[in-house]
Amino acid sequence: VQLVQSGAEVKKFGESLRISCKASGYSFTNYWIAWVRQMPGKGLEWMGIIWPSDSDIRYNPSFQDHVIFSADKSTSTAYLQWRSLRASDSAVYYCARLVVRGDLGVDVWGQGTTVTVS
Amino acid sequence: SYVLTQPPSVSVAPGQTATLSCGGSNIGRKSVHWYQQKAGQAPVVVVNGENDRPPGIPDRFFVSNSGNTATLTISRVDAGDEADYFCQVWDTTRHHVIFGGGTKLTVL
C-alpha cells in the first residue's frame, strides 16, 4: 500500500494549483482519503476527507471555501486544488488513507507535498 | 467542537521512560491513534486505535486510555525516539478527524 504525492510547488499569490496523491496496492475506492496541512513548525491540521467511490466529501469548515477535493477512480488519484493561492497556504500537505481501527485513523501517509506561495 | 490537548514538550534522558499525554473529554470512550513525526519526514503510525503497533514499531511503545486522558508511554527511550508525537480521534458526530497539537519529545 502506497500513497505517492506530486512534487514541490512554488507559486505566486493568486495563482491556481492542483496537487495529487496516487494510490497503489489497494482498492482505491474502498477507503477514505484525508488531506492534512502542516504549516512550518506547526502541528497537523485536518482539512477534510473524500470517499473516492462517489466523491462524498467532508470538509473541515476552516478550509471549505478555499480548497477543492476530487478523485479520479480511473487513475486511483486524489487531488487537492486551490483556485487562488494565498501566502498562508505555504505549507506541507499530506494525503493519508483512513482505516477503521476502533474508529477511523490513518494507516498510510503520503510523503508530503511542499507548497510555497510568494 | 472536540479538542485534544497535548503538552508542547517532554524531555527525558536516554534509557528512561517518556509519558506523553493526550487530554480530551471522555477520551477513554474513544479510540485514539498515535503518530510519530521525525524532523523533515511524514508522520508514521506508532499505535493505532485498537492499541496495536504496526510492524517495525517496538513493544517499548504502549498506550493506555481512561477517563479524560490517553497516554503513550515509551520505555527505554533512545535518541531515535526523538520526534513530534500526535494523538488523533475520529469525531463520530461531525465526521471529522481531530488531531492534538503534538508533543515534541526531546532525548537529553
Coordinates of C-alpha atoms in Angstrom, one line a residue:
Chain A
V1 CA 0.0 0.0 0.0
Q2 CA 1.5 3.3 -1.0
L3 CA 0.4 6.9 -1.5
V4 CA 2.8 8.9 -3.7
Q5 CA 2.3 12.6 -3.9
S6 CA 3.3 15.1 -6.6
G7 CA 6.4 17.2 -6.2
A8 CA 7.1 20.5 -4.5
E9 CA 5.4 23.6 -6.0
V10 CA 6.4 27.3 -6.0
K11 CA 3.6 29.6 -6.9
K12 CA 2.6 33.2 -6.8
F13 CA -0.2 34.8 -4.8
G14 CA -3.5 34.4 -6.7
E15 CA -2.4 31.5 -8.9
S16 CA -4.2 28.2 -9.0
L17 CA -2.7 24.9 -8.1
R18 CA -3.6 21.2 -8.0
I19 CA -1.5 18.6 -6.2
S20 CA -2.0 14.9 -6.5
C21 CA -1.9 11.8 -4.4
K22 CA -1.6 8.5 -6.3
A23 CA -2.7 5.3 -4.5
S24 CA -1.4 1.9 -5.2
G25 CA -1.5 -1.6 -3.7
Y26 CA -5.1 -1.5 -2.6
S27 CA -8.7 -0.8 -3.8
F28 CA -8.7 3.0 -4.1
T29 CA -12.5 3.3 -4.0
N30 CA -12.9 1.4 -0.7
Y31 CA -11.1 3.8 1.7
W32 CA -11.4 7.4 2.7
I33 CA -8.5 9.7 1.7
A34 CA -7.7 12.6 4.1
W35 CA -5.8 15.8 3.4
V36 CA -3.7 17.2 6.2
R37 CA -1.9 20.6 6.3
Q38 CA 1.2 21.2 8.3
M39 CA 2.4 24.8 8.3
P40 CA 6.1 25.5 9.0
G41 CA 7.0 24.5 12.6
K42 CA 3.3 23.7 13.4
G43 CA 1.1 20.7 14.0
L44 CA -1.1 18.6 11.8
E45 CA -4.4 20.2 10.7
W46 CA -7.2 18.1 9.2
M47 CA -8.5 19.6 6.0
G48 CA -11.1 17.1 5.1
I49 CA -11.8 13.7 3.6
I50 CA -13.0 12.2 0.3
W51 CA -14.6 8.9 -0.5
P52 CA -13.2 8.2 -3.9
S53 CA -16.0 5.8 -4.9
D54 CA -18.6 8.5 -5.1
S55 CA -16.6 11.7 -4.2
D56 CA -18.5 12.1 -0.9
I57 CA -16.6 14.9 0.8
R58 CA -16.4 16.2 4.3
Y59 CA -14.5 19.4 4.6
N60 CA -13.2 21.0 7.8
P61 CA -15.2 24.2 7.9
S62 CA -11.9 26.1 8.2
F63 CA -10.9 25.1 4.7
Q64 CA -14.2 24.5 3.0
D65 CA -14.4 27.7 1.0
H66 CA -10.8 27.7 -0.1
V67 CA -9.9 24.3 -1.3
I68 CA -11.5 21.6 -3.5
F69 CA -11.0 17.8 -3.2
S70 CA -11.5 15.5 -6.1
A71 CA -10.7 11.9 -7.0
D72 CA -10.1 10.1 -10.3
K73 CA -11.1 6.4 -10.0
S74 CA -9.5 5.5 -13.3
T75 CA -6.1 6.5 -12.1
S76 CA -6.5 5.9 -8.4
T77 CA -5.5 9.5 -7.8
A78 CA -6.8 12.1 -5.3
Y79 CA -6.4 15.8 -5.8
L80 CA -6.3 18.9 -3.7
Q81 CA -6.9 22.1 -5.6
W82 CA -6.8 25.8 -4.9
R83 CA -8.3 28.4 -7.3
S84 CA -6.5 31.4 -5.8
L85 CA -3.5 30.8 -3.5
R86 CA -2.6 33.0 -0.5
A87 CA 0.7 33.3 1.2
S88 CA -0.8 31.5 4.2
D89 CA -1.2 28.4 2.0
S90 CA 2.6 27.9 2.2
A91 CA 2.8 24.5 4.0
V92 CA 3.4 20.8 3.6
Y93 CA 0.3 18.9 2.5
Y94 CA -0.1 15.2 3.2
C95 CA -2.6 12.8 1.9
A96 CA -3.4 9.8 4.1
R97 CA -5.5 6.7 3.9
L98 CA -8.1 6.2 6.7
V99 CA -9.0 2.8 8.0
V100 CA -11.2 1.6 10.8
R101 CA -9.1 0.6 13.8
G102 CA -11.6 1.2 16.6
D103 CA -12.6 4.4 14.8
L104 CA -11.2 6.0 11.7
G105 CA -7.4 6.7 11.7
V106 CA -4.6 6.9 9.3
D107 CA -2.6 3.8 8.4
V108 CA -0.7 5.1 5.5
W109 CA 0.7 8.6 4.8
G110 CA 1.9 10.1 1.6
Q111 CA 5.4 11.6 1.6
G112 CA 4.0 15.2 1.6
T113 CA 4.0 18.0 -1.0
T114 CA 5.6 21.3 -0.1
V115 CA 3.7 24.3 -1.4
T116 CA 5.4 27.7 -1.3
V117 CA 3.4 30.8 -2.2
S118 CA 5.2 34.1 -2.7
Chain B
S1 CA -16.0 21.0 18.9
Y2 CA -13.9 18.2 20.4
V3 CA -10.4 19.3 21.5
L4 CA -7.4 17.2 22.2
T5 CA -4.7 18.7 24.4
Q6 CA -1.1 17.6 24.4
P7 CA 1.8 19.2 26.3
P8 CA 4.1 21.0 23.9
S9 CA 7.2 19.3 25.0
V10 CA 8.6 16.4 27.1
S11 CA 12.2 15.7 27.8
V12 CA 13.8 12.5 29.1
A13 CA 17.2 11.0 29.4
P14 CA 18.2 8.0 27.4
G15 CA 17.1 4.8 28.9
Q16 CA 14.3 6.5 30.9
T17 CA 10.5 6.3 30.3
A18 CA 8.7 9.0 28.4
T19 CA 5.0 9.6 29.2
L20 CA 3.1 11.6 26.6
S21 CA -0.5 12.6 27.5
C22 CA -3.5 13.4 25.3
G23 CA -6.4 15.0 27.1
G24 CA -10.0 15.1 25.9
S25 CA -13.5 15.0 27.3
N26 CA -14.3 11.3 28.0
I27 CA -11.4 10.3 25.7
G28 CA -11.5 6.9 27.4
R29 CA -14.6 6.1 25.4
K30 CA -12.8 6.8 22.1
S31 CA -10.2 5.0 20.0
V32 CA -7.0 7.0 20.0
H33 CA -4.4 6.8 17.3
W34 CA -0.8 7.9 17.8
Y35 CA 1.6 9.2 15.2
Q36 CA 5.3 9.9 15.3
Q37 CA 6.9 12.5 13.0
K38 CA 10.6 12.9 12.9
A39 CA 12.2 16.1 11.6
G40 CA 11.6 16.5 7.9
Q41 CA 9.6 13.3 7.5
A42 CA 6.0 12.4 7.1
P43 CA 4.2 11.0 10.1
V44 CA 4.0 7.3 10.8
V45 CA 1.6 5.3 12.9
V46 CA 3.1 4.1 16.2
V47 CA -0.1 2.8 17.8
N48 CA -3.5 2.6 16.1
G49 CA -6.9 2.9 17.7
E50 CA -7.1 -0.7 18.6
N51 CA -3.9 -0.3 20.6
D52 CA -1.9 -2.3 18.1
R53 CA 1.6 -1.4 16.8
P54 CA 2.3 -1.7 13.1
P55 CA 5.2 -4.0 12.1
G56 CA 8.5 -2.4 12.9
I57 CA 7.3 -0.4 15.9
P58 CA 9.0 -1.9 19.0
D59 CA 7.0 -3.0 22.1
R60 CA 8.6 -0.2 24.0
F61 CA 5.7 1.9 22.7
F62 CA 2.4 1.2 24.6
V63 CA -0.8 3.1 25.4
S64 CA -3.4 3.5 28.0
N65 CA -6.7 5.3 27.8
S66 CA -9.1 6.1 30.6
G67 CA -11.3 8.9 31.7
N68 CA -10.2 12.2 30.2
T69 CA -6.6 11.2 29.3
A70 CA -4.9 8.9 26.8
T71 CA -1.3 8.2 27.3
L72 CA 1.5 7.0 25.0
T73 CA 4.4 5.5 27.1
I74 CA 7.8 4.9 25.6
S75 CA 10.1 2.9 27.7
R76 CA 13.9 2.7 27.4
V77 CA 14.0 5.8 25.3
D78 CA 16.8 6.3 22.9
A79 CA 17.9 9.1 20.5
G80 CA 15.9 7.5 17.7
D81 CA 12.7 8.2 19.5
E82 CA 13.2 12.0 19.4
A83 CA 10.3 13.3 17.3
D84 CA 6.9 15.0 17.5
Y85 CA 4.0 12.8 18.6
F86 CA 0.4 13.5 17.7
C87 CA -2.7 11.9 19.0
Q88 CA -5.9 11.7 16.9
V89 CA -9.5 10.7 17.3
W90 CA -12.5 10.5 15.0
D91 CA -15.4 12.7 15.8
T92 CA -18.3 10.4 15.0
T93 CA -20.9 13.2 15.3
R94 CA -19.4 15.6 12.9
H95 CA -17.4 13.0 10.8
H96 CA -14.2 14.9 11.4
V97 CA -10.7 13.9 12.2
I98 CA -9.3 15.6 15.3
F99 CA -5.6 16.0 15.9
G100 CA -3.9 17.0 19.1
G101 CA -1.4 19.8 18.9
G102 CA 1.5 17.5 19.2
T103 CA 4.3 16.9 21.8
K104 CA 7.9 17.3 21.0
L105 CA 9.9 14.6 22.6
T106 CA 13.5 15.6 23.3
V107 CA 16.0 12.9 24.4
L108 CA 18.6 14.7 26.6

